[in-house]
mmCIF file of C-alpha atoms and ligand atoms in Angstrom:
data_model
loop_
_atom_site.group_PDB
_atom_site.id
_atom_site.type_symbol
_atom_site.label_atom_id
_atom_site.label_comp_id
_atom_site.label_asym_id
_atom_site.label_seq_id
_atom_site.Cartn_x
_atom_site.Cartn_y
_atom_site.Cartn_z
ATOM 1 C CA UNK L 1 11.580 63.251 -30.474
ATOM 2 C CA UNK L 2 8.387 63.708 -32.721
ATOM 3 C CA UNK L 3 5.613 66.076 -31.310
ATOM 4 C CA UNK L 4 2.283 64.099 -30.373
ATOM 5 C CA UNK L 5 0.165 64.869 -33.460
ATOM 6 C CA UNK L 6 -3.342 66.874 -33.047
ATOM 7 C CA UNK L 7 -6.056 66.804 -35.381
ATOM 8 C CA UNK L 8 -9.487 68.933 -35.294
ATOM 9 C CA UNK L 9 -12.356 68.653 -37.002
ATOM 10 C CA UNK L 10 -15.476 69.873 -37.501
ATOM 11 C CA UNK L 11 -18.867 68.373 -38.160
ATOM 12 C CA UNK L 12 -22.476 69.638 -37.580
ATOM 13 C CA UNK L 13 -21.503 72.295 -34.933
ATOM 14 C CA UNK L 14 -21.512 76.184 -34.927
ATOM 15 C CA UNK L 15 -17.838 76.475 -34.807
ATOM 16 C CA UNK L 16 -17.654 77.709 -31.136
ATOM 17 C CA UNK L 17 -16.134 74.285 -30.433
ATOM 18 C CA UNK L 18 -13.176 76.057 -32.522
ATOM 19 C CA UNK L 19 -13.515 79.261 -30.993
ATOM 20 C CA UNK L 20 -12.934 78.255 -27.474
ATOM 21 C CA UNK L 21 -9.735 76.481 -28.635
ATOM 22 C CA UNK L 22 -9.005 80.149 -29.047
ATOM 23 C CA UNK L 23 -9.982 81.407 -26.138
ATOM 24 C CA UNK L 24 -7.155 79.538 -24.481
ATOM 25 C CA UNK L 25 -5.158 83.152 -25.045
ATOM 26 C CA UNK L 26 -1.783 83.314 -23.873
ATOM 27 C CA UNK L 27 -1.519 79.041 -22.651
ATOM 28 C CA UNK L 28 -1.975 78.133 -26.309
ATOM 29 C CA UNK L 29 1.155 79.815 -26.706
ATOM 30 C CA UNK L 30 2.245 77.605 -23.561
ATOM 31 C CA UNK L 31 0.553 74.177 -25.759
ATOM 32 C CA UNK L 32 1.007 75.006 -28.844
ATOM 33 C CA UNK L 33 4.590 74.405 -29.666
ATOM 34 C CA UNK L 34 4.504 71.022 -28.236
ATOM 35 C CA UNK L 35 1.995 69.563 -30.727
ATOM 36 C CA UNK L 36 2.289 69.360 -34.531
ATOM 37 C CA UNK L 37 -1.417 70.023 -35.846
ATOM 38 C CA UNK L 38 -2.299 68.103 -38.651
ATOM 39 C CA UNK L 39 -5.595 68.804 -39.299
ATOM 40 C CA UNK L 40 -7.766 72.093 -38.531
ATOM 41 C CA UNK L 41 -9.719 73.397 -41.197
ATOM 42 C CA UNK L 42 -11.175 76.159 -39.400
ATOM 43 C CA UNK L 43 -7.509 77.662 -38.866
ATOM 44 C CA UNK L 44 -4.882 76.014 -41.520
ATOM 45 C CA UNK L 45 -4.997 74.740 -44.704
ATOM 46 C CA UNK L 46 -4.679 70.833 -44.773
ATOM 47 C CA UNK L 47 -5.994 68.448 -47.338
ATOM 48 C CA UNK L 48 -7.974 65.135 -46.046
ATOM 49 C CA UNK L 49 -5.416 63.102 -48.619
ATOM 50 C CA UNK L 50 -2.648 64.385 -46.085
ATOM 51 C CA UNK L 51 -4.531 62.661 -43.655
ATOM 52 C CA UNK L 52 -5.043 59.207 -45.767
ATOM 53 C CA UNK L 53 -1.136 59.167 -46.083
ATOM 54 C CA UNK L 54 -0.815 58.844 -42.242
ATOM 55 C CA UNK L 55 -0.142 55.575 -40.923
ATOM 56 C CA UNK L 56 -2.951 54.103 -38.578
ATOM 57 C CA UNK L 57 -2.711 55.409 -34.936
ATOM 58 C CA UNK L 58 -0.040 58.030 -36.401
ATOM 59 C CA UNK L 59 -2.240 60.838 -34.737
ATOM 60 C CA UNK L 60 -2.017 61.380 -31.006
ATOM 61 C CA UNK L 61 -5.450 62.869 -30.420
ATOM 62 C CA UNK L 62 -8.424 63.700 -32.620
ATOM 63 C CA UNK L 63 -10.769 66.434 -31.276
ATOM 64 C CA UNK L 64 -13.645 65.944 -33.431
ATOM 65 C CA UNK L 65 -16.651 68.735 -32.762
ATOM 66 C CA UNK L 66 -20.089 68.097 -33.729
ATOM 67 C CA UNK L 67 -23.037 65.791 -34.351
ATOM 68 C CA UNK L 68 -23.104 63.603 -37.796
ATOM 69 C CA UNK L 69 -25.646 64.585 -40.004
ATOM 70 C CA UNK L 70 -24.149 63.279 -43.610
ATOM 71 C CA UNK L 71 -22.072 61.178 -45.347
ATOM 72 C CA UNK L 72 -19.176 63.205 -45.976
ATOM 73 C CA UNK L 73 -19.112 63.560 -42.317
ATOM 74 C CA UNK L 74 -19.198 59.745 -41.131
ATOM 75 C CA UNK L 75 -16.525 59.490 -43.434
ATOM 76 C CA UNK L 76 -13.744 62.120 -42.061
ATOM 77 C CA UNK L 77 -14.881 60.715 -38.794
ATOM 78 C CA UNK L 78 -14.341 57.086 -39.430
ATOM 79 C CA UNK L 79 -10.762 58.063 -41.183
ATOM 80 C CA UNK L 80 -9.961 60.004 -38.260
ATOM 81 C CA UNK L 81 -10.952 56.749 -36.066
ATOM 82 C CA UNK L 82 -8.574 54.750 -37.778
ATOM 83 C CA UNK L 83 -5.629 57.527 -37.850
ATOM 84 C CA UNK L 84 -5.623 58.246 -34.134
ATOM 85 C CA UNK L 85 -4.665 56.904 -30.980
ATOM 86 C CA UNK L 86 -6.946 58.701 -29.064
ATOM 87 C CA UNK L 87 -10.837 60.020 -30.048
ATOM 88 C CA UNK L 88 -12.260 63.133 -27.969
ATOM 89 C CA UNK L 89 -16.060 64.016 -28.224
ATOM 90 C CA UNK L 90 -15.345 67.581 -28.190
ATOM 91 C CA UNK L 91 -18.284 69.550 -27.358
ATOM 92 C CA UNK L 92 -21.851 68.921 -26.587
ATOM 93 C CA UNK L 93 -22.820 68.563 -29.924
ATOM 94 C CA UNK L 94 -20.014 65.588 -30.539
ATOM 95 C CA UNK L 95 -21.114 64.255 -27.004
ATOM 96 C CA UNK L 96 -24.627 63.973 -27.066
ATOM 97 C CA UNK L 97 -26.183 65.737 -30.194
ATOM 98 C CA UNK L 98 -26.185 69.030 -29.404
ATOM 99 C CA UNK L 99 -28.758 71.369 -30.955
ATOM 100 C CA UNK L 100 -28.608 69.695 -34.496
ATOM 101 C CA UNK L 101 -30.137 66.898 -32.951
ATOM 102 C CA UNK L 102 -33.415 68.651 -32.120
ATOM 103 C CA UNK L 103 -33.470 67.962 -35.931
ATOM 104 C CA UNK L 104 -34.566 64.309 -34.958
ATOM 105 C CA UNK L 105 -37.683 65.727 -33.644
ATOM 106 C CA UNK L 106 -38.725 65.916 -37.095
ATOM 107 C CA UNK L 107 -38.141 63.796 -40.450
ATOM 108 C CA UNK L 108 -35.647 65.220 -42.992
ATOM 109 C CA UNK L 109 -38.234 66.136 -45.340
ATOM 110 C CA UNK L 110 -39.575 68.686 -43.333
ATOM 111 C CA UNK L 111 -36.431 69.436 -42.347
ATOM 112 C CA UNK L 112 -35.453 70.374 -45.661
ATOM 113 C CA UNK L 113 -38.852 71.927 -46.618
ATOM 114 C CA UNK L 114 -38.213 74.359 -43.756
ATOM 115 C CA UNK L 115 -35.017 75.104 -44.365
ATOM 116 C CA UNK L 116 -35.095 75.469 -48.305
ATOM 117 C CA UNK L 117 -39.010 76.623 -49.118
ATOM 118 C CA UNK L 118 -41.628 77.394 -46.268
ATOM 119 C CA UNK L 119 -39.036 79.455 -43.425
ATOM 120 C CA UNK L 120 -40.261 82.900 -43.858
ATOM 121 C CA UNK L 121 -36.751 84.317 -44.911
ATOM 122 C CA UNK L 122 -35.887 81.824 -47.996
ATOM 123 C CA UNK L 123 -36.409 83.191 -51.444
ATOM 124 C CA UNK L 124 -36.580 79.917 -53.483
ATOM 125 C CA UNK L 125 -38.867 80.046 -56.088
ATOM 126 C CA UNK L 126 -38.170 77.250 -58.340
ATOM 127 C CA UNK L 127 -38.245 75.111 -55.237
ATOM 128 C CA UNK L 128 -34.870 73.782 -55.556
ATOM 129 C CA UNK L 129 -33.652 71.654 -52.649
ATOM 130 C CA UNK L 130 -29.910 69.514 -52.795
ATOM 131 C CA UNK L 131 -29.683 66.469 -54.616
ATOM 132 C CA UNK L 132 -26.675 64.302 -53.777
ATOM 133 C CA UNK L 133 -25.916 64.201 -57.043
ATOM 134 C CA UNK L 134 -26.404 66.507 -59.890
ATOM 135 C CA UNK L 135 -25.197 66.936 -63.861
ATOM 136 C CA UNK L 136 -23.693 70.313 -64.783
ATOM 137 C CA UNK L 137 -22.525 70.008 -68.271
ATOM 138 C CA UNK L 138 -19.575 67.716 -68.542
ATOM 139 C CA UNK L 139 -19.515 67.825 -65.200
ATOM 140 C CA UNK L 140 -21.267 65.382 -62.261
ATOM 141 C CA UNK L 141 -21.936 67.186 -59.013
ATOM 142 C CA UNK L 142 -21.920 65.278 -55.648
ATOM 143 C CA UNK L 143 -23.058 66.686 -52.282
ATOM 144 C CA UNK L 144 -23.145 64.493 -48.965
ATOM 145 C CA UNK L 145 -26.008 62.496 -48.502
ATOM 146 C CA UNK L 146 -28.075 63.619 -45.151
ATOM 147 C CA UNK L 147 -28.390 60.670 -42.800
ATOM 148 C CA UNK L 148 -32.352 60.201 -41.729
ATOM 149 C CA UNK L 149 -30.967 60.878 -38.078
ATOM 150 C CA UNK L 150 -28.506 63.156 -36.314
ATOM 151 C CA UNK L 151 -26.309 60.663 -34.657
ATOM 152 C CA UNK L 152 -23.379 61.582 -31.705
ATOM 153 C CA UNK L 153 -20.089 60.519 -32.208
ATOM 154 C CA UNK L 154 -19.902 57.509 -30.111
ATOM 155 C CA UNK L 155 -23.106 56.452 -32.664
ATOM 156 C CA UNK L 156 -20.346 56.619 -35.397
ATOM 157 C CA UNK L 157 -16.836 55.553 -34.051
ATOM 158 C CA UNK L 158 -15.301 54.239 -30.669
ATOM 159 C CA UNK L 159 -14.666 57.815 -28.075
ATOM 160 C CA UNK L 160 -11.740 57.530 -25.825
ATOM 161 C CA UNK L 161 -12.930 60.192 -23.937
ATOM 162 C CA UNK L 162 -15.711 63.177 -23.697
ATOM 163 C CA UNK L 163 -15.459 67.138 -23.224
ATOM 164 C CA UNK L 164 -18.619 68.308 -22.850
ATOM 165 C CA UNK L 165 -19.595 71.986 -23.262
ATOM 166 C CA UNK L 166 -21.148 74.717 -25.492
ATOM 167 C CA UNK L 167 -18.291 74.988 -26.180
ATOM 168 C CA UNK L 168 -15.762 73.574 -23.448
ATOM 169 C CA UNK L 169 -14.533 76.383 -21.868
ATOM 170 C CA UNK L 170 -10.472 77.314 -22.665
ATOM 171 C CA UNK L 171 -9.462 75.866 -18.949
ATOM 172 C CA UNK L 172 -11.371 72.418 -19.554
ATOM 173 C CA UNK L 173 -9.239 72.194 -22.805
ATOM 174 C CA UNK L 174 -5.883 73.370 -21.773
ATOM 175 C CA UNK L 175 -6.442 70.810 -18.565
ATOM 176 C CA UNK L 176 -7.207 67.742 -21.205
ATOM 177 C CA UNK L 177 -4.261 68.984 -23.418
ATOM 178 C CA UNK L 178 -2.096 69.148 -20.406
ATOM 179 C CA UNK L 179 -3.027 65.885 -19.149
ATOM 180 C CA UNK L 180 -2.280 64.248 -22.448
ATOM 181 C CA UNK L 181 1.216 65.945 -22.827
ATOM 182 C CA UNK L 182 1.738 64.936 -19.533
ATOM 183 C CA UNK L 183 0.620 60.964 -19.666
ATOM 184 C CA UNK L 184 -1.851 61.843 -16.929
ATOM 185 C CA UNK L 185 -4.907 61.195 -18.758
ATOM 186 C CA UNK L 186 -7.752 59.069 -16.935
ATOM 187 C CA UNK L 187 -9.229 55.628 -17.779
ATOM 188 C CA UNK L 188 -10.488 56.004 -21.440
ATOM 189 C CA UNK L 189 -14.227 56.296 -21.793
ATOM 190 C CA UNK L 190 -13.914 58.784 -18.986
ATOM 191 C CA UNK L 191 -15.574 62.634 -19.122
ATOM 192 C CA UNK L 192 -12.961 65.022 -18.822
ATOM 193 C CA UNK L 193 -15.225 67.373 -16.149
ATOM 194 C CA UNK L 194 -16.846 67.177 -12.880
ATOM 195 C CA UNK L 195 -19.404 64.682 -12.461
ATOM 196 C CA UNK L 196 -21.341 66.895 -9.956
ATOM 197 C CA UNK L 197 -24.816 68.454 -10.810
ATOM 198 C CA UNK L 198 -24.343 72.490 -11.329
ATOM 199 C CA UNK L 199 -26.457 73.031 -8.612
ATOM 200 C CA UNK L 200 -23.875 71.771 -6.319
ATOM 201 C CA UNK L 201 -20.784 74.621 -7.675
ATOM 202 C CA UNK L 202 -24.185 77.267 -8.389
ATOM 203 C CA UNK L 203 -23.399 80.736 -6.706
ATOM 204 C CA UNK L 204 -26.644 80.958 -6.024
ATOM 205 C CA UNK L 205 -26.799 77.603 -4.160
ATOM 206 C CA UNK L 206 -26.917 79.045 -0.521
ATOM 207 C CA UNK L 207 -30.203 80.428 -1.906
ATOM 208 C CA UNK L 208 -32.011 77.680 -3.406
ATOM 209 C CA UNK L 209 -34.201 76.754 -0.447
ATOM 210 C CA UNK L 210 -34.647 72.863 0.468
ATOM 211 C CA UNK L 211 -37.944 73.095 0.111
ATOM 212 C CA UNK L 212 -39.276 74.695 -3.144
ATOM 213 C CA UNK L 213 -42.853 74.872 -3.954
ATOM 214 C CA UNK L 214 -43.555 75.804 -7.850
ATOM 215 C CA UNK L 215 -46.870 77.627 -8.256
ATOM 216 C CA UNK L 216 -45.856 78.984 -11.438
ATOM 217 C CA UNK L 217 -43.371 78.512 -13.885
ATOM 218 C CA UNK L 218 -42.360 82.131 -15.537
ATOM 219 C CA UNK L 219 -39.957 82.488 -18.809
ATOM 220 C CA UNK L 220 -36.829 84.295 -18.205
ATOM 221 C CA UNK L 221 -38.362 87.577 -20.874
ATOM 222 C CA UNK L 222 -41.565 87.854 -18.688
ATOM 223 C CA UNK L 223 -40.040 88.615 -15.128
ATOM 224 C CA UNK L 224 -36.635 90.981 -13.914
ATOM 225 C CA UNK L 225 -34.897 88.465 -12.182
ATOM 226 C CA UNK L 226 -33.633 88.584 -8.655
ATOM 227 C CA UNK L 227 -29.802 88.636 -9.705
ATOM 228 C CA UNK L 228 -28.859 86.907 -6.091
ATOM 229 C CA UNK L 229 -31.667 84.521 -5.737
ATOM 230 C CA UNK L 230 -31.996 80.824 -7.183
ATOM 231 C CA UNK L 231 -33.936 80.479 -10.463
ATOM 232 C CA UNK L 232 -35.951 77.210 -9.089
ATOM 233 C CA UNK L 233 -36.744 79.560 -5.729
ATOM 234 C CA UNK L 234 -37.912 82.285 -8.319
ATOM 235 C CA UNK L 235 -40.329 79.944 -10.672
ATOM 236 C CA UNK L 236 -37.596 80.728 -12.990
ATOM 237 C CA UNK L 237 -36.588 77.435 -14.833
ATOM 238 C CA UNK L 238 -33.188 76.141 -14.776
ATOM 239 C CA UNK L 239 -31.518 73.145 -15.434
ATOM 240 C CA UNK L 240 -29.413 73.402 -12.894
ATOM 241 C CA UNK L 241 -29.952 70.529 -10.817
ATOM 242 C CA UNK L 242 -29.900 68.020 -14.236
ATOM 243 C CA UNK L 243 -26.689 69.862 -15.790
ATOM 244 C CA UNK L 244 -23.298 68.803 -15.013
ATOM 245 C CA UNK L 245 -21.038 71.348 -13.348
ATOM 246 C CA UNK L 246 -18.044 72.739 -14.847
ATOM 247 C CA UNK L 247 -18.672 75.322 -16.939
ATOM 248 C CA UNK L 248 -18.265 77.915 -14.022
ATOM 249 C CA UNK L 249 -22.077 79.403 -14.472
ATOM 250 C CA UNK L 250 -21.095 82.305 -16.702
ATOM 251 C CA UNK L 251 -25.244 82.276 -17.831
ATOM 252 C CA UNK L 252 -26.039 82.891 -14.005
ATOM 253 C CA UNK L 253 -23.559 85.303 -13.233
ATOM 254 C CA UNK L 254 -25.170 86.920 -16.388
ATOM 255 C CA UNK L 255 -28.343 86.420 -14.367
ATOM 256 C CA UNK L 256 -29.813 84.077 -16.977
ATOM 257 C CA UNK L 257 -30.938 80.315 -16.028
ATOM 258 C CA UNK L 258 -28.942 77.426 -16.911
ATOM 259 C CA UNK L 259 -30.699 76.015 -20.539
ATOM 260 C CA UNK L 260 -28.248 72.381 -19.661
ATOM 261 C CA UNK L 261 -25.186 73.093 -22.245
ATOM 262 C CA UNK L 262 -23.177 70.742 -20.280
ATOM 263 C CA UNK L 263 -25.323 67.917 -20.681
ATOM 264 C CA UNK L 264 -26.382 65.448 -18.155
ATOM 265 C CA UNK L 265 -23.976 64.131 -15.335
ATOM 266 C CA UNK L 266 -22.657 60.334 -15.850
ATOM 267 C CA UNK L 267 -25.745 57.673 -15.890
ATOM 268 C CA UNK L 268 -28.723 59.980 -16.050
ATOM 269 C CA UNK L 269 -30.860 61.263 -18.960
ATOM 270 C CA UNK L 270 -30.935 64.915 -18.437
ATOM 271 C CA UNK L 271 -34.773 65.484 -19.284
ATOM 272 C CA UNK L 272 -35.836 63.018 -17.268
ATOM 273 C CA UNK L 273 -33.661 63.924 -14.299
ATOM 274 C CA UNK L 274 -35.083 67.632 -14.722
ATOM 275 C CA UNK L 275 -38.723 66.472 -15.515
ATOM 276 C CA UNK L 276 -38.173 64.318 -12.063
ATOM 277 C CA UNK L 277 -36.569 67.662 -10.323
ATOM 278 C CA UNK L 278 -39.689 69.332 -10.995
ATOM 279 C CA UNK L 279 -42.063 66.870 -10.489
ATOM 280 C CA UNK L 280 -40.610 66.815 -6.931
ATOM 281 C CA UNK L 281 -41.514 70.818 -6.466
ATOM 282 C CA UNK L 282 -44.599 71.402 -8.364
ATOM 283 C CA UNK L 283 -46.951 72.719 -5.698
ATOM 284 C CA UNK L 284 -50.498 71.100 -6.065
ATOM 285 C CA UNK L 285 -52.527 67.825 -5.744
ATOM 286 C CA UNK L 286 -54.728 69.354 -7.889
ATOM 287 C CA UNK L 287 -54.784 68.081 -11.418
ATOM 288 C CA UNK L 288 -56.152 70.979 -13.614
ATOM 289 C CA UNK L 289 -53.630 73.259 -11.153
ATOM 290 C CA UNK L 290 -50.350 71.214 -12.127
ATOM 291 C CA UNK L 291 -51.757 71.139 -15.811
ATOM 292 C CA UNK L 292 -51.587 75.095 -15.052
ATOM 293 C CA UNK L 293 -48.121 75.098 -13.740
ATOM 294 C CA UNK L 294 -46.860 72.788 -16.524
ATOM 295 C CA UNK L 295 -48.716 74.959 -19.130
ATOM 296 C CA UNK L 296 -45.727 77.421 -18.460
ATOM 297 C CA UNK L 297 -42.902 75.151 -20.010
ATOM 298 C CA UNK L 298 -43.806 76.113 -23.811
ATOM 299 C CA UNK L 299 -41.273 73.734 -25.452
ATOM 300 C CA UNK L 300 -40.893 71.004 -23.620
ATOM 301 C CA UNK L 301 -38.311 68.941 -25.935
ATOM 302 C CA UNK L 302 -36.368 72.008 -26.630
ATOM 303 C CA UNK L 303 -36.387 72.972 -22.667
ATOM 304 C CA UNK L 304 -35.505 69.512 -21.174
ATOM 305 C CA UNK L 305 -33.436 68.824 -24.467
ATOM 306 C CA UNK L 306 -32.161 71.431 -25.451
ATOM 307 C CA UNK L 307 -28.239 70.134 -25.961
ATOM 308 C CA UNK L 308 -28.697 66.339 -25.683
ATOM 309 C CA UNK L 309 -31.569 64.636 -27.505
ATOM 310 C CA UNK L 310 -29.066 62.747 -29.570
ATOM 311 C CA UNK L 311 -27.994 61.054 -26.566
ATOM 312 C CA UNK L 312 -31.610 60.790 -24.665
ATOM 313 C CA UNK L 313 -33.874 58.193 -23.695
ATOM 314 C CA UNK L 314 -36.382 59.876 -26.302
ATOM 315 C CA UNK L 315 -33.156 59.858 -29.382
ATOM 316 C CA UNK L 316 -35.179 60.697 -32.312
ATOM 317 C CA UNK L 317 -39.367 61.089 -32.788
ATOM 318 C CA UNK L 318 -40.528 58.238 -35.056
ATOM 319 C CA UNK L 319 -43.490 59.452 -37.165
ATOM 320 C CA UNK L 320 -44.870 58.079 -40.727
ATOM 321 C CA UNK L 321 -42.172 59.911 -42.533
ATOM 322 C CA UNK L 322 -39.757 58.182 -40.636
HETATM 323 S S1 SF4 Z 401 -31.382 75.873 -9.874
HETATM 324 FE FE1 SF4 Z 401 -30.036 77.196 -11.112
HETATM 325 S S2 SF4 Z 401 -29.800 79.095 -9.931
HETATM 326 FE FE2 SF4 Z 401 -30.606 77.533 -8.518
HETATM 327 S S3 SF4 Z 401 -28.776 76.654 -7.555
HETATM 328 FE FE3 SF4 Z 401 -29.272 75.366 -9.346
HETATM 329 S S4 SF4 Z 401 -28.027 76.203 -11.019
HETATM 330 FE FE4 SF4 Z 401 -28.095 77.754 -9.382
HETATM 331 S S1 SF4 Z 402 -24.835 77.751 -16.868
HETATM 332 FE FE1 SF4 Z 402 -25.772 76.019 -17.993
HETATM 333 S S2 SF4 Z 402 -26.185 76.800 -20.083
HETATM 334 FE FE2 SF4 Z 402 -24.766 78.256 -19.056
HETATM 335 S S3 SF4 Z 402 -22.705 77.571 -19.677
HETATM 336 FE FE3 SF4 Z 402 -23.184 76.534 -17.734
HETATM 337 S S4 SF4 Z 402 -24.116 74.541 -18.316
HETATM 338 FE FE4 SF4 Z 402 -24.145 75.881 -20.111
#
C-alpha cells in the first residue's frame, strides 16, 4: 500500500513553521517513514513541475505556512488546493495573517519605500525598488507581483482544517499527523487545539484575582516582574484571556506576558475580546484618568493584533493610497 503523501510549503512566514516540524525530535523518526513527502523546500529538493504531474487529490495533506502576499504565492497555493485531499492552515501566519499582515496597516507603497529607501539600515542609492518585470539583455526578468493586501489562506483556497501557533508546537503537529495516519481526524473546518482561552491552562491562573483593578498599564522592559504573579494582577499586559490555549505558556514560564501567538479562540476577534477584557478592569470613571491608563498601550494595533489582523474585524486600514 502507497504512503499518504505530505506536502509543505512555505509562503510569507519566518520559517519557524518549518522549524517546529523539527522540533518533533525523536517522533519524526516515529512519523516519518509512514509518509512519502513530496514537497518541502525548506528541507529537500523538489521541483513545483513534480507537483503539476500529480493527479488531483493525489496528495494526502498539504501543510501550507504563511500569509499570501504575491502572485507566485497564490499560485503554489491554489496548485496545492487542487493536488490535495486535505488543506492545513499551518501556523498563525497561514491562519489568520500573522505578523506580515500588520503590513495591511499600511499601503504597499510605503511598504516598499520603507523597506527599500527610507529604513535607516538600507543603502540604496539609485532608489531601485522590484519591478515585476524587468529586461536584462536578451533576457526578460519576472518577479511576483505583491498583492495590495496580505490575505490568510482561507482568503485564497478552501482549509480543511487550522493549526494555529507561532509556530505550532512539535506535540500539536505530531497529534494532527497522528490523527491523520490514524483516520481519527475531526469534522473538517475544525482547529486542531483547545478552544479554551489561555487564561484558563495559565500557571499563573490561581493568581489572577477575580477582581482586577488597572490603574496603570506598565511595558514588560519598565518593571521586574513578579515571576509567580498574573500579568493582568501586575498592570502587566497580556493577552491571556483573548489567546487560545495550547501552546503550554512557554513566554510565562519565561516570565514574559502572552503577546496572543495563538490567535483568538473559535468566534471571537481577538482585539476586541482583549480591548473588552480590559475595558472590564480599567479602574476609573474618570475620563482624563482612563485616557491616562490607556496612554500606556503604545501600539495599539500591534498589541491587540499582533498575530491576527489578517483575520480581524479591522482586516486591512483603507487610506487614499489604498
Ligand atoms: S492574564 Fe496572563 S498571566 Fe494572567 S492568568 Fe492569563 S495568561 Fe496567565
Ligand atoms: S504564551 Fe502567548 S505568545 Fe507565548 S507561545 Fe503561548 S500564545 Fe504564544
Amino acid at each position: 500500500m502507497s504512503k499518504p503523501k505530505v506536502a509543505v510549503s512555505w509562503n510569507s512566514s519566518c520559517g519557524g513553521c518549518d522549524e517546529s516540524i523539527v522540533d518533533m525530535e525523536e517522533k519524526i523518526l516515529d512519523i516519518a517513514p509512514k509518509l512519502e513527502f513530496v514537497l518541502w523546500p525548506c528541507a529537500m529538493d523538489f521541483k513545483y513541475q513534480d507537483i503539476e504531474k500529480l493527479a488531483d487529490g493525489d496528495i494526502t495533506v498539504s501543510l501550507i505556512n504563511g500569509a499570501i502576499q504575491n502572485s507566485e504565492q497564490e499560485h503554489v497555493v491554489k496548485l496545492l488546493r487542487k493536488k490535495s485531499n486535505i488543506v492545513v492552515a499551518f501556523g498563525s501566519c497561514a491562519c489568520f495573517g500573522g505578523i506580515p499582515s500588520l503590513a495591511n496597516l499600511t499601503s504597499l507603497q510605503r511598504m516598499f519605500e520603507s523597506s527599500y529607501l527610507s529604513s535607516p539600515t538600507v543603502v540604496n542609492e539609485e532608489e531601485i525598488t522590484p519591478v515585476a518585470d524587468c529586461p536584462d539583455g536578451a533576457y526578460q526578468l519576472f518577479l511576483p507581483e505583491m498583492h495590495r493586501s496580505v490575505s490568510t489562506l482561507d482568503m485564497i483556497c478552501k482549509v480543511d482544517y487550522y493549526l494555529p501557533g507561532c509556530p505550532p508546537t512539535a506535540k500539536m503537529i505530531a497529534n494532527a499527523l497522528t490523527a491523520l495516519l490514524e483516520g481519527t481526524l475531526p469534522a473538517k473546518g475544525s482547529i486542531l487545539a483547545s478552544d479554551k482561552a489561555l487564561c484558563i491552562s495559565c500557571i499563573r491562573n490561581e493568581t489572577k484575582p477575580d477582581s482586577i483593578e488597572l490603574k496603570e498599564i506598565k511595558r514588560i522592559h519598565e518593571v521586574i516582574a513578579d515571576p509567580e504573579l498574573c500579568f493582568l494582577a501586575q498592570g502587566i499586559l497580556c493577552m491571556g484571556p483573548a489567546t487560545r490555549d495550547g501552546c503550554e505558556y512557554p513566554c510565562i514560564k519565561g516570565n514574559m506576558p502572552c503577546t496572543g501567538c495563538m490567535g483568538p479562540v473559535s468566534g471571537t476577534d481577538q482585539g476586541a475580546k482583549m480591548i473588552g477584557s480590559l475595558g472590564g478592569i480599567i479602574s476609573s470613571d474618570n475620563t482624563d484618568e482612563i485616557k491616562s491608563i490607556i496612554s500606556g498601550i503604545v501600539d495599539p494595533a500591534g498589541t491587540f493584533y499582533r498575530y491576527s489582523i489578517g483575520a480581524s474585524l479591522l482586516g486591512r486600514k483603507r487610506n487614499k493610497n489604498g
